[in-house]
Amino acid sequence: MGAGGVTVKEEEQVEAAEPVTNRSESASAARPRHLARLRAPHRPKLWFELLLIAVSYGVYSLIRNAAPESIDAAQRHARWIWDIQGHLSLDFELAVNHAVAGITWLIVPMNYYYATLHFVVTIGVLIWLFRYHPGRYGATRLVLFATTGVALLGYYFFPLAPPRLMAGMDFIDTAAVHRTWGSLSNQGTAMADVSNQYAAMPSMHIGWSLWCGITVAVLARPLWLRILGALYPALTLLVIVATANHFWLDAVGGAICLAFGYLVARLWFGRWCYRLPRQVPEPELAPSAARPS
């Protein structure tokens, strides 16, 4: 019998229970710290980013191209979009397409713009962020990834024929007419055969170009570069309409997806991605590694 009427056995049980409680409290305290570390800006690793981008784009392409290609539904949706724009008196795509399609020196560069800059400029902005804004890179990259991820829902549940493929309309498929390299319009090519041409809503040409344009306009220092950033999505909108690859409402869908991407990054990091610190401090050495031998 111990002091105060507590047996020795009971004392041992209390002592044995205390480390378990302490371990539980330590684990509970460690979880928020671990989560905080995940949410804190950190220096990106090149090999990881290359692997992540390659895998993510592969998954995105696989899911996008695996979305149901219901041509009847895609045509119905295209007619529905066209009618809505007509009721708004904003069905200007056909007029723009016909006005530009006959100007060879203008439409051919637009075709190549549509086929290539979508990737080139986006990759270029990612590299620029990685090199000069490492503290903002992770959050800004998350915006792009979340934007692209939510767009897959549109491709899967809302197949949409682009204007150039609309039945009963006389849109000019400018890439097919001029045999533009890398175009989805060139039937029988490897790219056209593996790509879902009825995944037009939302437009990631607009989603990605807006992401690039906003990022450059906010973070770049030279005025001329900021102006180019602001003009890039506007020029992309002109291109996707003139080449009959998208309705302007597809562009609205891309902008909505981008807004979702910014919201995801804001909730995860607790701040807008562009307000995070530009640089990330070097990781501190562990005490054992910091002591000279």
PDB file of C-alpha atoms in Angstrom:
ATOM      1  CA  MET A   1       0.000   0.000   0.000  1.00  0.00           C
ATOM      2  CA  GLY A   2       1.520   3.328  -0.997  1.00  0.00           C
ATOM      3  CA  ALA A   3       0.927   6.760   0.420  1.00  0.00           C
ATOM      4  CA  GLY A   4      -2.652   8.047   0.361  1.00  0.00           C
ATOM      5  CA  GLY A   5      -4.047   4.519   0.013  1.00  0.00           C
ATOM      6  CA  VAL A   6      -2.701   3.954  -3.544  1.00  0.00           C
ATOM      7  CA  THR A   7      -1.219   0.543  -4.085  1.00  0.00           C
ATOM      8  CA  VAL A   8       2.200   0.028  -5.659  1.00  0.00           C
ATOM      9  CA  LYS A   9       0.523  -1.723  -8.592  1.00  0.00           C
ATOM     10  CA  GLU A  10      -1.733   1.307  -9.225  1.00  0.00           C
ATOM     11  CA  GLU A  11       1.293   3.618  -9.111  1.00  0.00           C
ATOM     12  CA  GLU A  12       3.031   1.479 -11.707  1.00  0.00           C
ATOM     13  CA  GLN A  13      -0.050   1.608 -13.947  1.00  0.00           C
ATOM     14  CA  VAL A  14      -0.167   5.425 -13.724  1.00  0.00           C
ATOM     15  CA  GLU A  15       3.549   5.663 -14.502  1.00  0.00           C
ATOM     16  CA  ALA A  16       3.142   3.302 -17.443  1.00  0.00           C
ATOM     17  CA  ALA A  17       0.245   5.351 -18.835  1.00  0.00           C
ATOM     18  CA  GLU A  18       2.085   8.686 -18.715  1.00  0.00           C
ATOM     19  CA  PRO A  19       4.545   7.998 -21.588  1.00  0.00           C
ATOM     20  CA  VAL A  20       1.665   6.844 -23.813  1.00  0.00           C
ATOM     21  CA  THR A  21      -0.185  10.101 -23.142  1.00  0.00           C
ATOM     22  CA  ASN A  22       2.959  12.105 -23.790  1.00  0.00           C
ATOM     23  CA  ARG A  23       3.598  10.258 -27.030  1.00  0.00           C
ATOM     24  CA  SER A  24       0.020  10.924 -28.137  1.00  0.00           C
ATOM     25  CA  GLU A  25       0.347  14.623 -27.354  1.00  0.00           C
ATOM     26  CA  SER A  26       3.682  14.773 -29.176  1.00  0.00           C
ATOM     27  CA  ALA A  27       2.180  13.125 -32.245  1.00  0.00           C
ATOM     28  CA  SER A  28      -0.763  15.546 -32.184  1.00  0.00           C
ATOM     29  CA  ALA A  29       1.612  18.503 -31.942  1.00  0.00           C
ATOM     30  CA  ALA A  30       3.819  17.114 -34.717  1.00  0.00           C
ATOM     31  CA  ARG A  31       0.963  16.894 -37.216  1.00  0.00           C
ATOM     32  CA  PRO A  32       0.299  20.668 -37.400  1.00  0.00           C
ATOM     33  CA  ARG A  33       4.048  21.298 -37.618  1.00  0.00           C
ATOM     34  CA  HIS A  34       4.357  18.807 -40.459  1.00  0.00           C
ATOM     35  CA  LEU A  35       1.388  20.386 -42.258  1.00  0.00           C
ATOM     36  CA  ALA A  36       2.870  23.842 -41.756  1.00  0.00           C
ATOM     37  CA  ARG A  37       6.130  22.665 -43.332  1.00  0.00           C
ATOM     38  CA  LEU A  38       4.233  21.328 -46.348  1.00  0.00           C
ATOM     39  CA  ARG A  39       2.381  24.616 -46.764  1.00  0.00           C
ATOM     40  CA  ALA A  40       5.474  26.808 -46.339  1.00  0.00           C
ATOM     41  CA  PRO A  41       7.301  27.963 -49.495  1.00  0.00           C
ATOM     42  CA  HIS A  42      10.386  25.877 -50.145  1.00  0.00           C
ATOM     43  CA  ARG A  43      13.146  25.793 -52.720  1.00  0.00           C
ATOM     44  CA  PRO A  44      12.005  23.681 -55.693  1.00  0.00           C
ATOM     45  CA  LYS A  45      14.140  20.761 -56.864  1.00  0.00           C
ATOM     46  CA  LEU A  46      14.733  20.602 -60.599  1.00  0.00           C
ATOM     47  CA  TRP A  47      14.535  16.825 -60.961  1.00  0.00           C
ATOM     48  CA  PHE A  48      11.270  16.679 -59.004  1.00  0.00           C
ATOM     49  CA  GLU A  49       9.679  19.509 -60.997  1.00  0.00           C
ATOM     50  CA  LEU A  50      10.613  17.941 -64.336  1.00  0.00           C
ATOM     51  CA  LEU A  51       9.215  14.599 -63.223  1.00  0.00           C
ATOM     52  CA  LEU A  52       6.052  16.203 -61.813  1.00  0.00           C
ATOM     53  CA  ILE A  53       5.359  18.208 -64.950  1.00  0.00           C
ATOM     54  CA  ALA A  54       5.968  15.233 -67.236  1.00  0.00           C
ATOM     55  CA  VAL A  55       3.758  12.888 -65.210  1.00  0.00           C
ATOM     56  CA  SER A  56       1.025  15.495 -64.714  1.00  0.00           C
ATOM     57  CA  TYR A  57       0.845  16.396 -68.385  1.00  0.00           C
ATOM     58  CA  GLY A  58       0.815  12.719 -69.320  1.00  0.00           C
ATOM     59  CA  VAL A  59      -2.104  12.070 -66.961  1.00  0.00           C
ATOM     60  CA  TYR A  60      -3.892  15.203 -68.195  1.00  0.00           C
ATOM     61  CA  SER A  61      -3.529  14.147 -71.841  1.00  0.00           C
ATOM     62  CA  LEU A  62      -4.610  10.594 -71.057  1.00  0.00           C
ATOM     63  CA  ILE A  63      -7.782  11.684 -69.239  1.00  0.00           C
ATOM     64  CA  ARG A  64      -8.595  14.457 -71.725  1.00  0.00           C
ATOM     65  CA  ASN A  65      -8.278  12.149 -74.691  1.00  0.00           C
ATOM     66  CA  ALA A  66     -10.158   9.357 -72.909  1.00  0.00           C
ATOM     67  CA  ALA A  67     -13.192  11.600 -72.355  1.00  0.00           C
ATOM     68  CA  PRO A  68     -16.255  10.386 -74.264  1.00  0.00           C
ATOM     69  CA  GLU A  69     -16.234  11.644 -77.851  1.00  0.00           C
ATOM     70  CA  SER A  70     -20.003  11.828 -78.204  1.00  0.00           C
ATOM     71  CA  ILE A  71     -20.278  13.651 -81.517  1.00  0.00           C
ATOM     72  CA  ASP A  72     -24.058  14.082 -81.295  1.00  0.00           C
ATOM     73  CA  ALA A  73     -23.816  15.605 -77.809  1.00  0.00           C
ATOM     74  CA  ALA A  74     -20.863  17.738 -78.891  1.00  0.00           C
ATOM     75  CA  GLN A  75     -22.852  19.114 -81.807  1.00  0.00           C
ATOM     76  CA  ARG A  76     -25.900  19.800 -79.615  1.00  0.00           C
ATOM     77  CA  HIS A  77     -23.733  21.633 -77.096  1.00  0.00           C
ATOM     78  CA  ALA A  78     -22.085  23.678 -79.854  1.00  0.00           C
ATOM     79  CA  ARG A  79     -25.478  24.706 -81.213  1.00  0.00           C
ATOM     80  CA  TRP A  80     -26.596  25.584 -77.672  1.00  0.00           C
ATOM     81  CA  ILE A  81     -23.503  27.763 -77.122  1.00  0.00           C
ATOM     82  CA  TRP A  82     -24.002  29.421 -80.497  1.00  0.00           C
ATOM     83  CA  ASP A  83     -27.658  30.168 -79.752  1.00  0.00           C
ATOM     84  CA  ILE A  84     -26.824  31.679 -76.338  1.00  0.00           C
ATOM     85  CA  GLN A  85     -24.235  33.944 -77.922  1.00  0.00           C
ATOM     86  CA  GLY A  86     -26.751  34.891 -80.589  1.00  0.00           C
ATOM     87  CA  HIS A  87     -29.314  35.888 -77.968  1.00  0.00           C
ATOM     88  CA  LEU A  88     -26.623  38.095 -76.436  1.00  0.00           C
ATOM     89  CA  SER A  89     -25.763  39.511 -79.885  1.00  0.00           C
ATOM     90  CA  LEU A  90     -22.193  38.338 -79.294  1.00  0.00           C
ATOM     91  CA  ASP A  91     -21.932  35.617 -81.924  1.00  0.00           C
ATOM     92  CA  PHE A  92     -18.999  37.300 -83.676  1.00  0.00           C
ATOM     93  CA  GLU A  93     -16.794  34.227 -84.234  1.00  0.00           C
ATOM     94  CA  LEU A  94     -17.971  33.578 -87.786  1.00  0.00           C
ATOM     95  CA  ALA A  95     -17.359  37.170 -88.880  1.00  0.00           C
ATOM     96  CA  VAL A  96     -13.859  37.221 -87.359  1.00  0.00           C
ATOM     97  CA  ASN A  97     -13.021  33.817 -88.829  1.00  0.00           C
ATOM     98  CA  HIS A  98     -14.039  34.849 -92.359  1.00  0.00           C
ATOM     99  CA  ALA A  99     -12.346  38.255 -92.085  1.00  0.00           C
ATOM    100  CA  VAL A 100      -8.964  36.799 -91.124  1.00  0.00           C
ATOM    101  CA  ALA A 101      -8.994  33.469 -92.982  1.00  0.00           C
ATOM    102  CA  GLY A 102      -8.269  35.102 -96.349  1.00  0.00           C
ATOM    103  CA  ILE A 103      -5.224  37.068 -95.123  1.00  0.00           C
ATOM    104  CA  THR A 104      -2.534  34.429 -95.578  1.00  0.00           C
ATOM    105  CA  TRP A 105       0.343  36.374 -94.016  1.00  0.00           C
ATOM    106  CA  LEU A 106      -1.768  36.804 -90.861  1.00  0.00           C
ATOM    107  CA  ILE A 107      -3.689  33.544 -90.498  1.00  0.00           C
ATOM    108  CA  VAL A 108      -0.707  31.215 -91.023  1.00  0.00           C
ATOM    109  CA  PRO A 109       1.240  32.711 -88.076  1.00  0.00           C
ATOM    110  CA  MET A 110      -1.984  32.515 -86.046  1.00  0.00           C
ATOM    111  CA  ASN A 111      -2.241  28.812 -86.850  1.00  0.00           C
ATOM    112  CA  TYR A 112       1.309  28.211 -85.630  1.00  0.00           C
ATOM    113  CA  TYR A 113       0.667  30.438 -82.621  1.00  0.00           C
ATOM    114  CA  TYR A 114      -2.273  28.196 -81.672  1.00  0.00           C
ATOM    115  CA  ALA A 115      -0.303  24.979 -82.203  1.00  0.00           C
ATOM    116  CA  THR A 116       2.896  25.939 -80.359  1.00  0.00           C
ATOM    117  CA  LEU A 117       2.870  28.962 -78.055  1.00  0.00           C
ATOM    118  CA  HIS A 118       0.327  27.305 -75.763  1.00  0.00           C
ATOM    119  CA  PHE A 119       3.167  25.072 -74.569  1.00  0.00           C
ATOM    120  CA  VAL A 120       6.246  27.197 -75.232  1.00  0.00           C
ATOM    121  CA  VAL A 121       5.162  30.289 -73.286  1.00  0.00           C
ATOM    122  CA  THR A 122       3.759  28.278 -70.358  1.00  0.00           C
ATOM    123  CA  ILE A 123       6.975  26.276 -69.990  1.00  0.00           C
ATOM    124  CA  GLY A 124       8.982  29.485 -70.338  1.00  0.00           C
ATOM    125  CA  VAL A 125       7.072  31.166 -67.496  1.00  0.00           C
ATOM    126  CA  LEU A 126       7.538  28.091 -65.293  1.00  0.00           C
ATOM    127  CA  ILE A 127      11.301  28.179 -65.921  1.00  0.00           C
ATOM    128  CA  TRP A 128      11.395  31.919 -65.181  1.00  0.00           C
ATOM    129  CA  LEU A 129       9.535  31.413 -61.900  1.00  0.00           C
ATOM    130  CA  PHE A 130      11.803  28.510 -60.949  1.00  0.00           C
ATOM    131  CA  ARG A 131      14.921  30.598 -61.587  1.00  0.00           C
ATOM    132  CA  TYR A 132      13.945  34.042 -60.323  1.00  0.00           C
ATOM    133  CA  HIS A 133      10.970  33.510 -57.967  1.00  0.00           C
ATOM    134  CA  PRO A 134      11.631  30.205 -56.172  1.00  0.00           C
ATOM    135  CA  GLY A 135       9.587  31.251 -53.139  1.00  0.00           C
ATOM    136  CA  ARG A 136       6.508  31.809 -55.305  1.00  0.00           C
ATOM    137  CA  TYR A 137       7.093  28.943 -57.716  1.00  0.00           C
ATOM    138  CA  GLY A 138       5.300  26.187 -55.784  1.00  0.00           C
ATOM    139  CA  ALA A 139       2.134  28.199 -55.139  1.00  0.00           C
ATOM    140  CA  THR A 140       1.977  29.595 -58.665  1.00  0.00           C
ATOM    141  CA  ARG A 141       2.568  26.158 -60.135  1.00  0.00           C
ATOM    142  CA  LEU A 142      -0.281  24.845 -57.964  1.00  0.00           C
ATOM    143  CA  VAL A 143      -2.584  27.436 -59.557  1.00  0.00           C
ATOM    144  CA  LEU A 144      -1.728  26.059 -63.000  1.00  0.00           C
ATOM    145  CA  PHE A 145      -2.131  22.432 -61.948  1.00  0.00           C
ATOM    146  CA  ALA A 146      -5.472  23.012 -60.203  1.00  0.00           C
ATOM    147  CA  THR A 147      -6.740  24.969 -63.212  1.00  0.00           C
ATOM    148  CA  THR A 148      -5.827  22.153 -65.573  1.00  0.00           C
ATOM    149  CA  GLY A 149      -7.214  19.488 -63.269  1.00  0.00           C
ATOM    150  CA  VAL A 150     -10.667  21.023 -62.944  1.00  0.00           C
ATOM    151  CA  ALA A 151     -10.802  21.566 -66.719  1.00  0.00           C
ATOM    152  CA  LEU A 152     -10.892  17.787 -67.124  1.00  0.00           C
ATOM    153  CA  LEU A 153     -14.397  17.802 -65.666  1.00  0.00           C
ATOM    154  CA  GLY A 154     -15.564  19.982 -68.524  1.00  0.00           C
ATOM    155  CA  TYR A 155     -13.921  17.765 -71.134  1.00  0.00           C
ATOM    156  CA  TYR A 156     -15.515  14.668 -69.643  1.00  0.00           C
ATOM    157  CA  PHE A 157     -19.035  15.878 -68.915  1.00  0.00           C
ATOM    158  CA  PHE A 158     -19.493  18.537 -71.601  1.00  0.00           C
ATOM    159  CA  PRO A 159     -18.161  17.381 -74.987  1.00  0.00           C
ATOM    160  CA  LEU A 160     -18.223  20.348 -77.325  1.00  0.00           C
ATOM    161  CA  ALA A 161     -17.561  20.649 -81.041  1.00  0.00           C
ATOM    162  CA  PRO A 162     -15.295  23.590 -81.857  1.00  0.00           C
ATOM    163  CA  PRO A 163     -16.705  26.020 -84.422  1.00  0.00           C
ATOM    164  CA  ARG A 164     -14.571  24.518 -87.207  1.00  0.00           C
ATOM    165  CA  LEU A 165     -16.348  21.168 -86.688  1.00  0.00           C
ATOM    166  CA  MET A 166     -19.902  22.483 -86.282  1.00  0.00           C
ATOM    167  CA  ALA A 167     -22.442  20.861 -88.563  1.00  0.00           C
ATOM    168  CA  GLY A 168     -24.457  23.185 -90.807  1.00  0.00           C
ATOM    169  CA  MET A 169     -22.079  26.131 -90.383  1.00  0.00           C
ATOM    170  CA  ASP A 170     -19.513  27.539 -92.797  1.00  0.00           C
ATOM    171  CA  PHE A 171     -16.621  28.202 -90.435  1.00  0.00           C
ATOM    172  CA  ILE A 172     -13.265  27.925 -92.207  1.00  0.00           C
ATOM    173  CA  ASP A 173     -10.826  25.465 -90.665  1.00  0.00           C
ATOM    174  CA  THR A 174      -7.783  27.641 -91.258  1.00  0.00           C
ATOM    175  CA  ALA A 175      -5.256  25.039 -90.126  1.00  0.00           C
ATOM    176  CA  ALA A 176      -6.686  22.434 -92.500  1.00  0.00           C
ATOM    177  CA  VAL A 177      -6.707  24.899 -95.410  1.00  0.00           C
ATOM    178  CA  HIS A 178      -3.085  25.892 -94.902  1.00  0.00           C
ATOM    179  CA  ARG A 179      -1.879  22.457 -93.721  1.00  0.00           C
ATOM    180  CA  THR A 180      -0.356  23.882 -90.568  1.00  0.00           C
ATOM    181  CA  TRP A 181       2.226  21.643 -88.936  1.00  0.00           C
ATOM    182  CA  GLY A 182       1.182  20.332 -85.533  1.00  0.00           C
ATOM    183  CA  SER A 183      -2.487  21.105 -86.075  1.00  0.00           C
ATOM    184  CA  LEU A 184      -5.293  18.864 -84.847  1.00  0.00           C
ATOM    185  CA  SER A 185      -7.120  19.664 -88.082  1.00  0.00           C
ATOM    186  CA  ASN A 186      -4.775  17.612 -90.239  1.00  0.00           C
ATOM    187  CA  GLN A 187      -6.699  14.352 -90.310  1.00  0.00           C
ATOM    188  CA  GLY A 188      -4.633  11.186 -90.447  1.00  0.00           C
ATOM    189  CA  THR A 189      -1.702  12.665 -88.547  1.00  0.00           C
ATOM    190  CA  ALA A 190      -0.538  11.110 -85.297  1.00  0.00           C
ATOM    191  CA  MET A 191      -1.579  14.171 -83.288  1.00  0.00           C
ATOM    192  CA  ALA A 192      -5.076  14.309 -84.754  1.00  0.00           C
ATOM    193  CA  ASP A 193      -5.574  10.580 -84.305  1.00  0.00           C
ATOM    194  CA  VAL A 194      -4.764  10.523 -80.573  1.00  0.00           C
ATOM    195  CA  SER A 195      -6.391  13.794 -79.532  1.00  0.00           C
ATOM    196  CA  ASN A 196     -10.010  14.328 -78.572  1.00  0.00           C
ATOM    197  CA  GLN A 197     -11.084  17.167 -80.839  1.00  0.00           C
ATOM    198  CA  TYR A 198     -14.389  17.558 -79.000  1.00  0.00           C
ATOM    199  CA  ALA A 199     -12.733  18.694 -75.750  1.00  0.00           C
ATOM    200  CA  ALA A 200     -13.191  22.410 -76.357  1.00  0.00           C
ATOM    201  CA  MET A 201     -14.844  23.571 -73.126  1.00  0.00           C
ATOM    202  CA  PRO A 202     -13.115  25.054 -71.207  1.00  0.00           C
ATOM    203  CA  SER A 203     -10.330  26.535 -73.299  1.00  0.00           C
ATOM    204  CA  MET A 204      -6.976  25.851 -71.683  1.00  0.00           C
ATOM    205  CA  HIS A 205      -5.379  28.053 -74.311  1.00  0.00           C
ATOM    206  CA  ILE A 206      -7.117  30.846 -72.413  1.00  0.00           C
ATOM    207  CA  GLY A 207      -6.666  29.324 -68.949  1.00  0.00           C
ATOM    208  CA  TRP A 208      -2.923  28.905 -69.442  1.00  0.00           C
ATOM    209  CA  SER A 209      -2.401  32.196 -71.286  1.00  0.00           C
ATOM    210  CA  LEU A 210      -4.230  34.089 -68.538  1.00  0.00           C
ATOM    211  CA  TRP A 211      -2.037  32.375 -65.948  1.00  0.00           C
ATOM    212  CA  CYS A 212       1.075  33.352 -67.910  1.00  0.00           C
ATOM    213  CA  GLY A 213      -0.133  36.885 -68.547  1.00  0.00           C
ATOM    214  CA  ILE A 214      -1.142  37.622 -64.947  1.00  0.00           C
ATOM    215  CA  THR A 215       2.058  36.096 -63.571  1.00  0.00           C
ATOM    216  CA  VAL A 216       4.302  38.123 -65.866  1.00  0.00           C
ATOM    217  CA  ALA A 217       2.283  41.333 -65.500  1.00  0.00           C
ATOM    218  CA  VAL A 218       2.414  41.134 -61.688  1.00  0.00           C
ATOM    219  CA  LEU A 219       5.960  39.875 -61.113  1.00  0.00           C
ATOM    220  CA  ALA A 220       8.051  41.169 -64.016  1.00  0.00           C
ATOM    221  CA  ARG A 221      10.016  44.373 -63.526  1.00  0.00           C
ATOM    222  CA  PRO A 222      10.518  45.771 -67.068  1.00  0.00           C
ATOM    223  CA  LEU A 223       7.449  47.683 -68.166  1.00  0.00           C
ATOM    224  CA  TRP A 224       7.617  46.293 -71.707  1.00  0.00           C
ATOM    225  CA  LEU A 225       7.529  42.731 -70.351  1.00  0.00           C
ATOM    226  CA  ARG A 226       4.548  43.497 -68.135  1.00  0.00           C
ATOM    227  CA  ILE A 227       2.732  44.967 -71.132  1.00  0.00           C
ATOM    228  CA  LEU A 228       3.456  41.827 -73.159  1.00  0.00           C
ATOM    229  CA  GLY A 229       2.111  39.753 -70.296  1.00  0.00           C
ATOM    230  CA  ALA A 230      -1.128  41.731 -70.291  1.00  0.00           C
ATOM    231  CA  LEU A 231      -1.490  41.484 -74.085  1.00  0.00           C
ATOM    232  CA  TYR A 232      -0.747  37.765 -74.344  1.00  0.00           C
ATOM    233  CA  PRO A 233      -4.167  36.416 -73.235  1.00  0.00           C
ATOM    234  CA  ALA A 234      -5.981  39.042 -75.338  1.00  0.00           C
ATOM    235  CA  LEU A 235      -4.027  37.993 -78.418  1.00  0.00           C
ATOM    236  CA  THR A 236      -4.688  34.335 -77.593  1.00  0.00           C
ATOM    237  CA  LEU A 237      -8.424  35.045 -77.484  1.00  0.00           C
ATOM    238  CA  LEU A 238      -8.211  36.595 -80.957  1.00  0.00           C
ATOM    239  CA  VAL A 239      -6.290  33.568 -82.242  1.00  0.00           C
ATOM    240  CA  ILE A 240      -8.652  30.904 -80.898  1.00  0.00           C
ATOM    241  CA  VAL A 241     -11.635  32.738 -82.393  1.00  0.00           C
ATOM    242  CA  ALA A 242     -10.033  33.579 -85.757  1.00  0.00           C
ATOM    243  CA  THR A 243      -8.856  29.982 -86.278  1.00  0.00           C
ATOM    244  CA  ALA A 244     -12.353  28.652 -85.363  1.00  0.00           C
ATOM    245  CA  ASN A 245     -11.002  26.490 -82.561  1.00  0.00           C
ATOM    246  CA  HIS A 246     -13.134  27.955 -79.765  1.00  0.00           C
ATOM    247  CA  PHE A 247     -16.166  30.046 -78.937  1.00  0.00           C
ATOM    248  CA  TRP A 248     -15.586  33.019 -76.684  1.00  0.00           C
ATOM    249  CA  LEU A 249     -17.656  31.251 -74.019  1.00  0.00           C
ATOM    250  CA  ASP A 250     -14.964  28.542 -73.982  1.00  0.00           C
ATOM    251  CA  ALA A 251     -12.609  31.331 -72.948  1.00  0.00           C
ATOM    252  CA  VAL A 252     -14.959  32.253 -70.105  1.00  0.00           C
ATOM    253  CA  GLY A 253     -14.846  28.634 -68.994  1.00  0.00           C
ATOM    254  CA  GLY A 254     -11.042  28.751 -69.000  1.00  0.00           C
ATOM    255  CA  ALA A 255     -11.072  31.921 -66.888  1.00  0.00           C
ATOM    256  CA  ILE A 256     -13.418  30.302 -64.364  1.00  0.00           C
ATOM    257  CA  CYS A 257     -11.091  27.309 -64.085  1.00  0.00           C
ATOM    258  CA  LEU A 258      -8.188  29.681 -63.471  1.00  0.00           C
ATOM    259  CA  ALA A 259     -10.112  31.453 -60.710  1.00  0.00           C
ATOM    260  CA  PHE A 260     -10.625  28.051 -59.086  1.00  0.00           C
ATOM    261  CA  GLY A 261      -6.880  27.404 -59.346  1.00  0.00           C
ATOM    262  CA  TYR A 262      -6.043  30.669 -57.599  1.00  0.00           C
ATOM    263  CA  LEU A 263      -8.557  29.857 -54.864  1.00  0.00           C
ATOM    264  CA  VAL A 264      -7.003  26.431 -54.244  1.00  0.00           C
ATOM    265  CA  ALA A 265      -3.529  27.936 -53.921  1.00  0.00           C
ATOM    266  CA  ARG A 266      -4.844  30.716 -51.665  1.00  0.00           C
ATOM    267  CA  LEU A 267      -6.499  28.221 -49.300  1.00  0.00           C
ATOM    268  CA  TRP A 268      -3.442  25.953 -49.191  1.00  0.00           C
ATOM    269  CA  PHE A 269      -0.720  28.563 -48.705  1.00  0.00           C
ATOM    270  CA  GLY A 270      -2.801  31.081 -46.749  1.00  0.00           C
ATOM    271  CA  ARG A 271      -1.718  33.946 -49.010  1.00  0.00           C
ATOM    272  CA  TRP A 272      -2.050  34.882 -52.659  1.00  0.00           C
ATOM    273  CA  CYS A 273       0.754  33.226 -54.564  1.00  0.00           C
ATOM    274  CA  TYR A 274       2.255  36.521 -55.733  1.00  0.00           C
ATOM    275  CA  ARG A 275       2.456  37.846 -52.146  1.00  0.00           C
ATOM    276  CA  LEU A 276       4.683  35.036 -50.958  1.00  0.00           C
ATOM    277  CA  PRO A 277       8.384  35.874 -50.496  1.00  0.00           C
ATOM    278  CA  ARG A 278      10.355  35.894 -53.721  1.00  0.00           C
ATOM    279  CA  GLN A 279      13.320  34.005 -52.318  1.00  0.00           C
ATOM    280  CA  VAL A 280      13.445  31.029 -49.975  1.00  0.00           C
ATOM    281  CA  PRO A 281      16.130  30.980 -47.262  1.00  0.00           C
ATOM    282  CA  GLU A 282      18.664  28.200 -47.486  1.00  0.00           C
ATOM    283  CA  PRO A 283      17.772  25.256 -45.209  1.00  0.00           C
ATOM    284  CA  GLU A 284      19.491  25.396 -41.848  1.00  0.00           C
ATOM    285  CA  LEU A 285      22.064  22.702 -41.152  1.00  0.00           C
ATOM    286  CA  ALA A 286      21.392  20.264 -38.386  1.00  0.00           C
ATOM    287  CA  PRO A 287      23.462  20.962 -35.226  1.00  0.00           C
ATOM    288  CA  SER A 288      25.636  17.913 -35.801  1.00  0.00           C
ATOM    289  CA  ALA A 289      26.324  18.959 -39.384  1.00  0.00           C
ATOM    290  CA  ALA A 290      26.896  22.587 -38.483  1.00  0.00           C
ATOM    291  CA  ARG A 291      29.695  21.846 -35.973  1.00  0.00           C
ATOM    292  CA  PRO A 292      33.150  21.802 -37.567  1.00  0.00           C
ATOM    293  CA  SER A 293      34.861  18.444 -37.283  1.00  0.00           C
TER     294      SER A 293
END
